[in-house]
Short mmCIF file of C-alpha atoms in Angstrom, two decimals:
data_model
loop_
_atom_site.label_atom_id
_atom_site.label_comp_id
_atom_site.label_asym_id
_atom_site.label_seq_id
_atom_site.Cartn_x
_atom_site.Cartn_y
_atom_site.Cartn_z
CA MET A 1 -12.16 21.23 -11.89
CA THR A 2 -13.25 18.83 -9.16
CA LYS A 3 -12.11 19.83 -5.71
CA GLN A 4 -9.26 17.59 -4.63
CA THR A 5 -9.11 15.95 -1.25
CA TYR A 6 -5.79 14.28 -0.55
CA LEU A 7 -6.04 11.49 2.02
CA ASP A 8 -2.95 9.46 1.15
CA ASN A 9 -0.44 11.07 3.49
CA ALA A 10 1.02 7.72 4.52
CA ALA A 11 2.20 7.34 0.92
CA THR A 12 3.67 10.80 0.83
CA THR A 13 2.92 14.22 2.25
CA PRO A 14 2.80 17.51 0.41
CA MET A 15 5.76 19.73 1.24
CA ASP A 16 5.30 22.42 3.84
CA ALA A 17 5.88 25.82 2.19
CA ARG A 18 8.38 26.70 4.93
CA VAL A 19 10.38 23.61 3.97
CA VAL A 20 10.43 24.68 0.33
CA ASP A 21 11.61 28.13 1.37
CA ALA A 22 14.43 26.63 3.41
CA MET A 23 15.54 24.50 0.46
CA LEU A 24 15.45 27.09 -2.31
CA PRO A 25 18.80 28.80 -1.56
CA PHE A 26 20.48 25.39 -1.79
CA LEU A 27 18.97 24.77 -5.20
CA LYS A 28 20.11 28.16 -6.41
CA GLU A 29 23.04 30.16 -5.08
CA SER A 30 24.38 27.84 -2.36
CA PHE A 31 25.33 25.00 -4.67
CA GLY A 32 28.73 24.14 -3.22
CA ASN A 33 29.79 20.58 -2.49
CA PRO A 34 29.97 20.16 1.28
CA SER A 35 33.12 18.08 0.84
CA SER A 36 34.95 21.02 -0.76
CA VAL A 37 37.37 22.88 1.49
CA HIS A 38 36.63 26.31 0.02
CA SER A 39 34.10 28.60 1.60
CA ALA A 40 31.42 27.88 -1.04
CA GLY A 41 31.54 24.26 0.08
CA GLN A 42 31.96 24.90 3.77
CA THR A 43 28.95 27.22 3.93
CA VAL A 44 26.88 24.33 2.67
CA ARG A 45 28.61 21.92 5.08
CA ALA A 46 27.50 24.09 8.00
CA ALA A 47 23.91 24.03 6.77
CA VAL A 48 24.01 20.24 6.36
CA GLU A 49 25.29 19.86 9.91
CA LYS A 50 22.54 22.12 11.21
CA ALA A 51 19.99 19.92 9.46
CA ARG A 52 21.62 16.83 10.94
CA ALA A 53 21.13 18.31 14.40
CA GLN A 54 17.49 19.09 13.61
CA VAL A 55 16.84 15.52 12.46
CA ALA A 56 18.73 14.11 15.45
CA ALA A 57 16.58 16.16 17.83
CA LEU A 58 13.44 14.71 16.28
CA VAL A 59 14.37 11.22 17.50
CA GLY A 60 16.40 12.10 20.61
CA ALA A 61 19.72 11.16 19.00
CA ARG A 62 23.13 12.81 18.88
CA PRO A 63 23.87 14.50 15.55
CA ASP A 64 26.82 12.20 14.92
CA GLU A 65 24.46 9.23 15.11
CA ILE A 66 22.41 10.40 12.10
CA PHE A 67 23.47 9.18 8.65
CA PHE A 68 21.60 10.55 5.67
CA THR A 69 20.33 8.12 3.04
CA SER A 70 18.19 8.34 -0.08
CA GLY A 71 15.09 7.55 1.97
CA GLY A 72 13.42 5.02 4.24
CA THR A 73 13.91 2.12 1.86
CA GLU A 74 17.68 2.57 1.79
CA ALA A 75 17.75 3.00 5.56
CA ASP A 76 15.81 -0.26 6.05
CA ASN A 77 18.02 -2.12 3.58
CA TRP A 78 21.13 -0.76 5.24
CA ALA A 79 19.94 -1.69 8.73
CA LEU A 80 19.29 -5.31 7.86
CA LYS A 81 22.01 -6.05 5.32
CA GLY A 82 24.61 -3.86 7.02
CA THR A 83 24.05 -5.62 10.34
CA ALA A 84 24.05 -9.04 8.72
CA TRP A 85 27.34 -8.47 6.92
CA ALA A 86 28.97 -6.88 9.97
CA LYS A 87 27.90 -9.56 12.43
CA ALA A 88 27.84 -12.70 10.31
CA ASP A 89 30.68 -14.13 12.39
CA LYS A 90 28.59 -13.72 15.57
CA GLY A 91 25.42 -15.35 14.31
CA ARG A 92 23.17 -15.74 11.30
CA HIS A 93 19.70 -15.38 12.78
CA LEU A 94 17.41 -12.37 12.36
CA ILE A 95 13.92 -11.69 13.69
CA THR A 96 11.28 -9.45 12.17
CA SER A 97 7.49 -9.36 12.09
CA GLY A 98 5.12 -10.55 9.42
CA ILE A 99 3.75 -7.06 8.77
CA GLU A 100 6.88 -5.04 8.04
CA HIS A 101 7.26 -2.71 5.08
CA HIS A 102 8.49 -4.42 1.92
CA ALA A 103 11.86 -2.70 2.35
CA VAL A 104 12.40 -4.80 5.50
CA MET A 105 10.57 -7.92 4.31
CA GLU A 106 12.46 -8.14 1.05
CA SER A 107 15.80 -7.38 2.71
CA ALA A 108 15.11 -10.25 5.09
CA GLU A 109 14.21 -12.52 2.19
CA TYR A 110 17.40 -11.47 0.41
CA LEU A 111 19.44 -12.42 3.48
CA GLU A 112 17.66 -15.78 3.68
CA LYS A 113 18.93 -16.46 0.18
CA HIS A 114 22.42 -15.65 1.41
CA GLY A 115 22.56 -18.13 4.25
CA PHE A 116 20.84 -16.26 7.06
CA GLU A 117 17.85 -17.58 8.97
CA VAL A 118 14.89 -15.26 9.56
CA SER A 119 12.05 -15.70 12.06
CA TYR A 120 8.87 -13.83 11.18
CA LEU A 121 6.91 -12.95 14.30
CA PRO A 122 3.14 -13.45 14.18
CA VAL A 123 0.75 -10.60 15.01
CA ASP A 124 -2.67 -10.61 16.63
CA GLU A 125 -5.90 -9.59 14.89
CA TYR A 126 -5.00 -5.93 15.41
CA GLY A 127 -1.54 -6.33 13.93
CA ARG A 128 0.34 -6.22 17.23
CA VAL A 129 3.47 -8.23 17.85
CA ASP A 130 3.27 -10.24 21.05
CA ILE A 131 6.25 -9.42 23.25
CA GLU A 132 6.44 -13.02 24.42
CA SER A 133 6.88 -14.20 20.86
CA VAL A 134 9.94 -11.95 20.60
CA ALA A 135 11.40 -13.41 23.79
CA ALA A 136 10.73 -16.92 22.53
CA ALA A 137 12.36 -16.27 19.17
CA VAL A 138 15.64 -14.77 20.39
CA THR A 139 18.53 -17.23 20.44
CA PRO A 140 22.24 -16.75 21.21
CA GLY A 141 22.77 -16.51 17.46
CA THR A 142 20.23 -13.71 16.92
CA ILE A 143 22.08 -10.71 15.56
CA LEU A 144 19.14 -8.43 14.76
CA VAL A 145 15.52 -7.81 15.69
CA SER A 146 13.67 -5.44 13.33
CA VAL A 147 10.15 -4.28 14.26
CA MET A 148 8.43 -1.21 12.89
CA HIS A 149 7.20 1.53 15.22
CA ALA A 150 3.80 1.72 13.51
CA ASN A 151 2.41 -0.06 10.51
CA ASN A 152 2.04 1.91 7.29
CA GLU A 153 -1.15 0.16 6.18
CA ILE A 154 -3.23 -0.29 9.31
CA GLY A 155 -1.57 2.20 11.64
CA THR A 156 -1.11 -0.16 14.59
CA ILE A 157 1.58 0.99 16.99
CA GLN A 158 3.97 -1.72 18.13
CA PRO A 159 5.30 -2.14 21.68
CA VAL A 160 8.81 -1.21 20.57
CA ALA A 161 9.93 0.15 23.95
CA GLU A 162 9.01 -3.20 25.55
CA ILE A 163 10.94 -5.03 22.86
CA GLY A 164 13.87 -2.66 23.45
CA ARG A 165 13.80 -3.47 27.18
CA LEU A 166 13.71 -7.16 26.42
CA LEU A 167 16.77 -6.88 24.22
CA ARG A 168 18.73 -4.63 26.56
CA ASN A 169 22.02 -6.20 27.65
CA LYS A 170 21.73 -8.76 24.89
CA ASP A 171 24.19 -8.80 22.01
CA THR A 172 21.33 -8.31 19.56
CA ILE A 173 20.91 -5.17 17.48
CA PHE A 174 17.41 -3.65 17.60
CA HIS A 175 16.24 -1.87 14.46
CA VAL A 176 13.05 0.18 14.46
CA ASP A 177 11.48 1.35 11.21
CA ALA A 178 10.01 4.68 12.30
CA VAL A 179 9.23 5.97 8.81
CA GLN A 180 5.52 6.33 9.61
CA THR A 181 5.98 7.73 13.11
CA ALA A 182 8.90 10.17 13.19
CA GLY A 183 7.33 13.60 13.08
CA HIS A 184 3.91 12.24 14.02
CA LEU A 185 4.48 10.55 17.38
CA PRO A 186 7.05 11.34 20.02
CA VAL A 187 10.03 9.17 19.09
CA ASP A 188 13.05 8.78 21.34
CA VAL A 189 15.73 6.27 20.43
CA ASN A 190 16.85 6.01 24.07
CA GLU A 191 13.37 5.45 25.48
CA ILE A 192 12.75 2.83 22.83
CA GLY A 193 16.17 1.28 23.22
CA ALA A 194 16.75 1.27 19.48
CA ASP A 195 20.23 0.70 18.07
CA LEU A 196 19.15 1.54 14.54
CA MET A 197 16.18 3.57 13.34
CA SER A 198 14.94 4.40 9.84
CA ILE A 199 13.25 7.72 9.13
CA SER A 200 12.14 9.49 5.97
CA GLY A 201 11.72 13.09 4.87
CA HIS A 202 8.67 12.94 2.63
CA LYS A 203 6.44 11.40 5.29
CA LEU A 204 6.66 14.53 7.45
CA TYR A 205 6.07 17.30 4.88
CA GLY A 206 9.69 17.29 3.72
CA PRO A 207 11.12 16.38 0.32
CA LYS A 208 11.27 12.96 -1.32
CA GLY A 209 14.58 11.18 -1.83
CA ILE A 210 15.98 11.88 1.60
CA GLY A 211 15.94 9.80 4.76
CA ALA A 212 18.27 8.78 7.51
CA LEU A 213 19.46 5.83 9.48
CA TYR A 214 20.14 6.45 13.16
CA ILE A 215 23.09 4.32 14.22
CA ARG A 216 23.73 4.25 17.96
CA LYS A 217 27.31 5.23 18.74
CA GLY A 218 29.40 2.08 18.99
CA VAL A 219 27.13 -0.06 16.82
CA ARG A 220 29.02 -1.50 13.89
CA ILE A 221 27.26 -2.02 10.59
CA ALA A 222 28.71 -2.59 7.13
CA SER A 223 28.27 -0.02 4.37
CA LEU A 224 26.18 -0.89 1.35
CA LEU A 225 27.96 1.60 -0.90
CA SER A 226 31.62 2.22 -1.63
CA GLY A 227 33.32 5.19 -3.17
CA GLY A 228 33.84 8.12 -0.85
CA SER A 229 34.21 9.38 2.68
CA GLN A 230 30.88 11.14 3.06
CA GLU A 231 28.77 10.48 6.15
CA ARG A 232 31.88 9.53 8.10
CA ASN A 233 32.85 6.84 5.61
CA LYS A 234 29.63 4.95 6.20
CA ARG A 235 27.46 6.19 3.35
CA PRO A 236 29.51 7.54 0.45
CA GLY A 237 28.07 9.73 -2.26
CA THR A 238 27.74 13.49 -2.57
CA GLU A 239 25.06 14.64 -0.21
CA ASN A 240 21.53 15.48 -1.38
CA VAL A 241 22.04 18.91 0.09
CA ALA A 242 18.68 20.53 -0.63
CA GLY A 243 16.94 17.37 0.49
CA ILE A 244 18.88 17.31 3.73
CA ILE A 245 18.12 20.98 4.42
CA GLY A 246 14.42 20.34 3.74
CA PHE A 247 14.44 17.24 5.93
CA GLY A 248 15.98 19.24 8.77
CA ALA A 249 13.45 22.05 8.45
CA ALA A 250 10.56 19.56 8.28
CA ALA A 251 11.83 17.78 11.39
CA GLU A 252 11.99 21.02 13.36
CA ILE A 253 8.50 22.09 12.26
CA ALA A 254 7.08 18.64 13.06
CA MET A 255 8.48 18.76 16.57
CA SER A 256 7.05 22.16 17.32
CA GLU A 257 3.57 21.40 15.95
CA MET A 258 3.18 17.73 16.83
CA THR A 259 1.07 17.93 19.97
CA ALA A 260 -1.61 20.25 18.66
CA GLU A 261 -1.69 18.54 15.29
CA THR A 262 -2.05 15.08 16.80
CA ASP A 263 -5.12 16.15 18.78
CA ARG A 264 -6.74 17.73 15.75
CA ILE A 265 -6.05 14.81 13.40
CA THR A 266 -7.16 12.21 15.94
CA ALA A 267 -10.58 13.85 16.15
CA LEU A 268 -10.92 13.86 12.36
CA ARG A 269 -9.75 10.23 12.17
CA ASP A 270 -12.23 9.06 14.76
CA ARG A 271 -15.15 10.81 13.10
CA LEU A 272 -14.26 9.40 9.69
CA ALA A 273 -13.97 5.83 11.00
CA LYS A 274 -17.11 6.02 13.11
CA GLU A 275 -19.28 7.46 10.34
CA LEU A 276 -18.09 5.08 7.63
CA LEU A 277 -18.55 2.02 9.83
CA ALA A 278 -22.02 3.23 10.81
CA ARG A 279 -23.16 4.13 7.30
CA ILE A 280 -21.77 1.16 5.37
CA PRO A 281 -22.88 -2.36 6.35
CA ASP A 282 -20.37 -5.20 6.32
CA SER A 283 -17.42 -2.93 6.98
CA THR A 284 -14.65 -3.66 9.47
CA LEU A 285 -11.93 -1.44 10.88
CA ASN A 286 -8.47 -2.87 10.37
CA GLY A 287 -5.71 -2.31 12.90
CA HIS A 288 -5.88 -1.56 16.58
CA PRO A 289 -8.94 0.45 17.68
CA THR A 290 -6.92 2.82 19.89
CA ASP A 291 -3.19 2.09 19.68
CA ARG A 292 -2.94 3.39 16.15
CA LEU A 293 -1.49 6.31 14.25
CA ALA A 294 -3.50 9.47 14.68
CA ASN A 295 -3.95 9.79 10.93
CA ASN A 296 -4.84 6.25 9.86
CA VAL A 297 -8.25 4.82 8.97
CA ASN A 298 -8.16 1.42 7.25
CA ILE A 299 -11.45 -0.35 6.58
CA SER A 300 -12.38 -3.54 4.72
CA PHE A 301 -15.62 -3.38 2.79
CA ARG A 302 -16.95 -6.83 2.12
CA TYR A 303 -17.89 -7.88 -1.45
CA VAL A 304 -16.01 -5.05 -3.18
CA GLU A 305 -12.47 -4.72 -4.43
CA GLY A 306 -10.16 -1.99 -3.19
CA GLU A 307 -8.84 -0.62 -6.45
CA SER A 308 -12.37 -0.08 -7.73
CA LEU A 309 -13.07 1.92 -4.59
CA VAL A 310 -9.92 3.99 -5.08
CA LEU A 311 -10.80 4.62 -8.73
CA HIS A 312 -14.33 5.78 -7.95
CA LEU A 313 -13.06 8.03 -5.16
CA ASP A 314 -10.51 9.38 -7.63
CA PHE A 315 -13.33 10.27 -10.04
CA GLU A 316 -14.74 12.39 -7.21
CA GLY A 317 -11.36 14.02 -6.53
CA ILE A 318 -10.67 12.03 -3.35
CA PHE A 319 -7.27 10.35 -3.19
CA ALA A 320 -6.87 7.31 -0.97
CA SER A 321 -4.98 4.07 -1.08
CA THR A 322 -5.45 0.35 -0.79
CA GLY A 323 -3.31 -2.53 0.30
CA SER A 324 -5.22 -4.70 -2.10
CA ALA A 325 -3.58 -6.58 -4.91
CA CYS A 326 -4.68 -4.67 -7.94
CA SER A 327 -3.56 -1.31 -6.54
CA SER A 328 0.03 -2.08 -7.26
CA SER A 329 2.14 -4.15 -9.58
CA SER A 330 1.71 -7.01 -7.14
CA LEU A 331 -1.39 -9.16 -7.43
CA GLU A 332 -1.21 -10.56 -3.92
CA PRO A 333 -3.55 -9.27 -1.23
CA SER A 334 -1.96 -7.24 1.56
CA HIS A 335 0.45 -9.37 3.59
CA VAL A 336 -0.38 -7.15 6.57
CA LEU A 337 -4.11 -7.86 6.51
CA LEU A 338 -3.57 -11.57 5.89
CA ALA A 339 -1.18 -11.66 8.88
CA CYS A 340 -3.98 -10.10 10.96
CA GLY A 341 -6.18 -13.03 9.99
CA ARG A 342 -8.35 -11.27 7.43
CA LEU A 343 -9.78 -13.37 4.59
CA ALA A 344 -8.18 -12.74 1.23
CA GLU A 345 -11.39 -11.31 -0.24
CA ASP A 346 -11.70 -8.87 2.67
CA ALA A 347 -8.04 -7.95 2.32
CA HIS A 348 -8.72 -7.17 -1.36
CA GLY A 349 -11.58 -4.91 -0.31
CA SER A 350 -9.60 -2.70 2.03
CA ILE A 351 -9.01 1.00 1.74
CA ARG A 352 -6.70 3.29 3.65
CA PHE A 353 -7.35 6.94 4.36
CA SER A 354 -4.29 8.62 5.83
CA LEU A 355 -4.92 12.16 6.99
CA GLY A 356 -2.49 15.03 7.10
CA LYS A 357 -2.08 18.52 8.41
CA PHE A 358 -3.73 20.05 5.36
CA ASN A 359 -6.96 18.11 5.85
CA ASN A 360 -10.00 19.55 7.58
CA GLU A 361 -13.59 18.73 8.53
CA GLU A 362 -14.79 19.44 5.01
CA ASP A 363 -12.53 16.70 3.63
CA ILE A 364 -13.96 14.21 6.08
CA ASP A 365 -17.51 15.28 5.19
CA ARG A 366 -16.80 14.64 1.50
CA VAL A 367 -15.65 11.08 2.14
CA ILE A 368 -18.56 10.35 4.46
CA GLU A 369 -21.00 11.63 1.86
CA THR A 370 -19.34 10.01 -1.15
CA LEU A 371 -18.12 6.57 -0.14
CA PRO A 372 -21.40 4.89 0.86
CA GLY A 373 -22.80 5.43 -2.65
CA ILE A 374 -19.66 4.06 -4.27
CA VAL A 375 -19.73 0.91 -2.12
CA LYS A 376 -23.41 0.46 -2.91
CA LYS A 377 -22.77 0.80 -6.65
CA LEU A 378 -19.90 -1.71 -6.60
CA ARG A 379 -21.83 -4.18 -4.46
CA ALA A 380 -24.71 -4.02 -6.93
CA MET A 381 -22.38 -5.48 -9.55
CA SER A 382 -20.53 -7.88 -7.25
CA PRO A 383 -21.30 -11.58 -7.64
CA LEU A 384 -20.16 -12.08 -4.03
CA ALA A 385 -22.68 -9.69 -2.48
CA PRO A 386 -25.91 -11.13 -1.13
CA GLY A 387 -28.97 -9.63 -2.81
CA ALA A 388 -29.88 -7.54 0.20
CA ALA A 389 -26.44 -6.01 0.61
CA GLU A 390 -26.19 -2.31 0.21
CA MET B 1 -15.45 14.53 -12.19
CA ASN B 2 -11.81 13.53 -12.40
CA ASN B 3 -10.63 11.31 -15.23
CA GLY B 4 -8.84 8.76 -13.06
CA PRO B 5 -5.27 7.57 -13.20
CA ALA B 6 -3.37 7.89 -16.46
CA SER B 7 -2.33 4.24 -16.36
CA TYR B 8 -5.78 3.41 -17.69
CA SER B 9 -7.00 4.40 -21.16
CA GLU B 10 -9.97 6.71 -21.60
CA GLN B 11 -12.08 3.75 -22.70
CA VAL B 12 -11.25 1.77 -19.56
CA ILE B 13 -12.10 4.74 -17.38
CA GLU B 14 -15.35 5.25 -19.28
CA HIS B 15 -16.38 1.62 -18.69
CA VAL B 16 -15.45 1.82 -15.01
CA LYS B 17 -17.49 4.99 -14.60
CA ASN B 18 -20.40 3.72 -16.64
CA PRO B 19 -20.29 -0.06 -16.90
CA ARG B 20 -22.68 -1.51 -19.46
CA ASN B 21 -25.02 -4.46 -18.93
CA ILE B 22 -24.72 -4.90 -15.17
CA GLY B 23 -26.59 -7.62 -13.33
CA GLU B 24 -28.09 -11.03 -13.91
CA LEU B 25 -30.21 -11.79 -16.97
CA GLU B 26 -33.61 -13.25 -16.33
CA ASN B 27 -33.75 -16.87 -17.57
CA PRO B 28 -30.29 -16.83 -19.13
CA ASP B 29 -29.35 -19.47 -21.68
CA GLY B 30 -25.77 -19.62 -20.43
CA VAL B 31 -23.84 -18.52 -17.35
CA GLY B 32 -20.09 -18.55 -16.89
CA ARG B 33 -18.32 -17.87 -13.63
CA VAL B 34 -14.53 -17.61 -13.42
CA GLY B 35 -11.92 -16.45 -10.96
CA ASN B 36 -12.03 -16.65 -7.21
CA PRO B 37 -12.12 -14.14 -4.36
CA VAL B 38 -8.61 -15.06 -3.20
CA CYS B 39 -7.23 -13.74 -6.48
CA GLY B 40 -9.34 -10.62 -6.14
CA ASP B 41 -11.37 -11.19 -9.29
CA VAL B 42 -14.64 -13.03 -9.81
CA MET B 43 -16.60 -12.60 -13.04
CA GLU B 44 -20.03 -13.91 -13.92
CA LEU B 45 -21.17 -13.58 -17.51
CA TYR B 46 -24.74 -14.18 -18.68
CA ILE B 47 -25.96 -14.76 -22.24
CA LYS B 48 -29.30 -15.10 -24.00
CA VAL B 49 -29.20 -17.03 -27.27
CA LYS B 50 -31.79 -17.19 -30.02
CA ASP B 51 -31.31 -19.11 -33.27
CA GLY B 52 -27.58 -19.43 -32.56
CA ILE B 53 -27.15 -15.69 -32.06
CA ILE B 54 -26.35 -14.05 -28.74
CA THR B 55 -29.13 -11.53 -28.30
CA ASP B 56 -28.24 -10.22 -24.86
CA SER B 57 -25.43 -10.41 -22.34
CA SER B 58 -24.73 -9.05 -18.87
CA PHE B 59 -22.20 -9.42 -16.08
CA LYS B 60 -21.44 -9.22 -12.40
CA THR B 61 -17.84 -8.64 -11.35
CA PHE B 62 -15.87 -8.39 -8.13
CA GLY B 63 -12.55 -6.94 -9.13
CA CYS B 64 -10.39 -4.00 -10.02
CA GLY B 65 -11.10 -1.35 -12.64
CA ALA B 66 -9.68 -3.46 -15.46
CA ALA B 67 -11.83 -6.42 -14.42
CA ILE B 68 -14.95 -4.27 -14.49
CA ALA B 69 -14.02 -2.66 -17.80
CA THR B 70 -13.21 -5.94 -19.56
CA SER B 71 -16.45 -7.53 -18.31
CA SER B 72 -18.43 -4.56 -19.49
CA MET B 73 -16.69 -4.49 -22.86
CA VAL B 74 -17.05 -8.20 -23.57
CA THR B 75 -20.81 -8.04 -22.95
CA GLU B 76 -20.99 -5.26 -25.52
CA MET B 77 -18.82 -7.09 -28.05
CA VAL B 78 -20.71 -10.34 -27.85
CA LYS B 79 -24.21 -9.03 -28.52
CA GLY B 80 -25.46 -9.82 -32.02
CA LYS B 81 -22.71 -12.32 -32.69
CA THR B 82 -23.19 -15.98 -33.50
CA ILE B 83 -21.85 -18.47 -31.00
CA LYS B 84 -19.03 -19.27 -33.40
CA GLU B 85 -18.13 -15.60 -33.79
CA ALA B 86 -18.29 -15.08 -30.01
CA LEU B 87 -15.87 -17.92 -29.45
CA GLU B 88 -13.37 -16.09 -31.61
CA ILE B 89 -13.30 -13.06 -29.31
CA SER B 90 -9.82 -13.19 -27.79
CA ASN B 91 -8.61 -11.52 -24.64
CA LYS B 92 -6.42 -9.32 -26.84
CA ALA B 93 -9.47 -8.19 -28.82
CA VAL B 94 -11.18 -7.17 -25.57
CA ALA B 95 -8.08 -5.32 -24.38
CA ASP B 96 -7.66 -3.65 -27.79
CA ALA B 97 -11.29 -2.53 -27.77
CA LEU B 98 -10.54 -0.81 -24.48
CA GLY B 99 -7.57 1.02 -25.93
CA GLY B 100 -5.16 -1.37 -24.24
CA LEU B 101 -4.53 -2.39 -20.65
CA PRO B 102 -1.47 -1.99 -18.43
CA PRO B 103 0.61 -5.21 -18.70
CA VAL B 104 -0.10 -6.13 -15.08
CA LYS B 105 -3.83 -6.01 -15.85
CA MET B 106 -3.85 -8.20 -18.96
CA HIS B 107 -4.97 -11.13 -16.80
CA CYS B 108 -8.33 -9.36 -16.46
CA SER B 109 -8.89 -9.62 -20.20
CA VAL B 110 -8.00 -13.31 -20.03
CA LEU B 111 -10.63 -13.69 -17.35
CA ALA B 112 -13.22 -11.97 -19.55
CA GLU B 113 -12.46 -14.32 -22.44
CA GLU B 114 -12.69 -17.33 -20.12
CA ALA B 115 -15.99 -16.13 -18.65
CA LEU B 116 -17.46 -15.85 -22.14
CA LYS B 117 -16.23 -19.30 -23.10
CA LYS B 118 -17.67 -20.72 -19.85
CA ALA B 119 -21.05 -19.11 -20.55
CA ILE B 120 -21.11 -20.63 -24.03
CA GLU B 121 -20.04 -23.98 -22.61
CA ASN B 122 -22.94 -23.73 -20.15
CA TYR B 123 -25.27 -22.87 -23.02
CA TYR B 124 -24.36 -26.11 -24.80
CA GLU B 125 -24.78 -28.06 -21.56
CA ARG B 126 -28.26 -26.62 -21.09
CA GLN B 127 -29.06 -27.67 -24.65
CA GLY B 128 -27.91 -31.18 -23.81
CA GLU B 129 -25.11 -30.88 -26.32
CA LYS B 130 -21.40 -31.35 -26.05
CA PRO B 131 -19.56 -28.06 -26.69
CA PRO B 132 -17.75 -28.17 -30.05
CA PHE B 133 -14.50 -27.04 -28.42
CA GLU B 134 -12.17 -28.06 -25.63
CA THR B 135 -13.78 -27.08 -22.33
CA THR B 136 -12.03 -24.68 -19.99
CA PRO B 137 -10.82 -25.69 -16.52
CA SER B 138 -12.85 -25.00 -13.41
CA SER B 139 -13.05 -21.35 -12.42
CA ASP B 140 -11.15 -21.99 -9.21
CA GLU B 141 -8.18 -23.00 -11.27
CA HIS B 142 -7.93 -19.50 -12.63
CA HIS B 143 -4.50 -18.12 -12.05
CA HIS B 144 -2.88 -14.77 -12.51
#
């Protein structure tokens, strides 16, 4: 069997074996419902609360400010819609950027259909929101500003702490989607000045189907679900206990290993980007050259289409991703790359390698050795490529 | 080698791995270009015609796996056929020959059919004849 090199960690990470070990008892013998008053339930309740404290510590929050959800998408939906419904009497204007995750973008579009007004902040060529554009967009009726901590496609880190400072003392809720950063970058809700923050378990070597919304104490947001008193009446539904335990364990491991891991991954990232750009003509790095996630390399290769690249890498056992149209059920090129000013055909020809803690030098070598030949092969059959292109 | 994602049939994967008839034909008798880079698909189809029979065909494609596979397959299907027979090759026939396509990729087979029709149209133009069928819209009008 072909050796497999997984470089799609921004999509999901493999679970850390220590996380699996922490979860197993709660899939087997400790099956009680944490809402039950008997000891079988209360043993599980204690474990859930320990995990809540672990997740809270990851983002500098108090445990009672962490509300578990089914993942980052639910947290993003809850942040936007919950704020809108809770504050509709104060104003009906929201601000977000043009490069948010679809969970934020589509929630904003949903609210527009329900009578809210949304301003979409522009970004520069590197995908950075200009702080002055935030200041210019805020009005007395602005109830929410939602800007992601780092972009999932191109890795650019946003000036969220500056935005937080700008919004301080204003009656505007600040939501930060930290799904790509929590566990990978130091994240502190107080330093950032976030009122709401979305995080997710499976992006930091934890399980899928579990995430959380940080809600600063005193911030009022409406619930999306009805039907129980779980999560202090804010998010009803029997807890995903094993998921929560795994999320907590993953958060604790991420905190303890973050510094060393970031240094190691950054070196791999930089070598991968440098070698690919040097070896493949007509290639351009997407995202900010330095203010970017330690694990993200996103490059546009002119004259070729992204899904074809991903397929050919797949044949070689290398798993990567693309923001291009044909990679998903959507046929539109990446809204993120278009917002950065990339041409549609270049946006179609983009590929994202997102590294993780199980990657090593050998994985990077394989991509460096394999990808130039694939690009050359696809350019040879591309009607857009000039004859001399390699 | 891996066999690629399961959303594609074995035949599609085979044509992506080993596309047939790549490149431009020398002195083609007909060329059809459809799609545009904004949509993420551009196909160019070349044909050689002798005595009303398509003797050779090739392609160049910028696009996803399905776009490459449908281009490759249509060049195979068209060889040896009369112009009339070639015009009867539907997008569904191309998709069927590939063991089917995911629904979201069916537009690629439409593009392949249109590229073939455009190449035949161009063949008639080069002969100074009016094509005996309704001509297709400009390639830039291609839509998904």
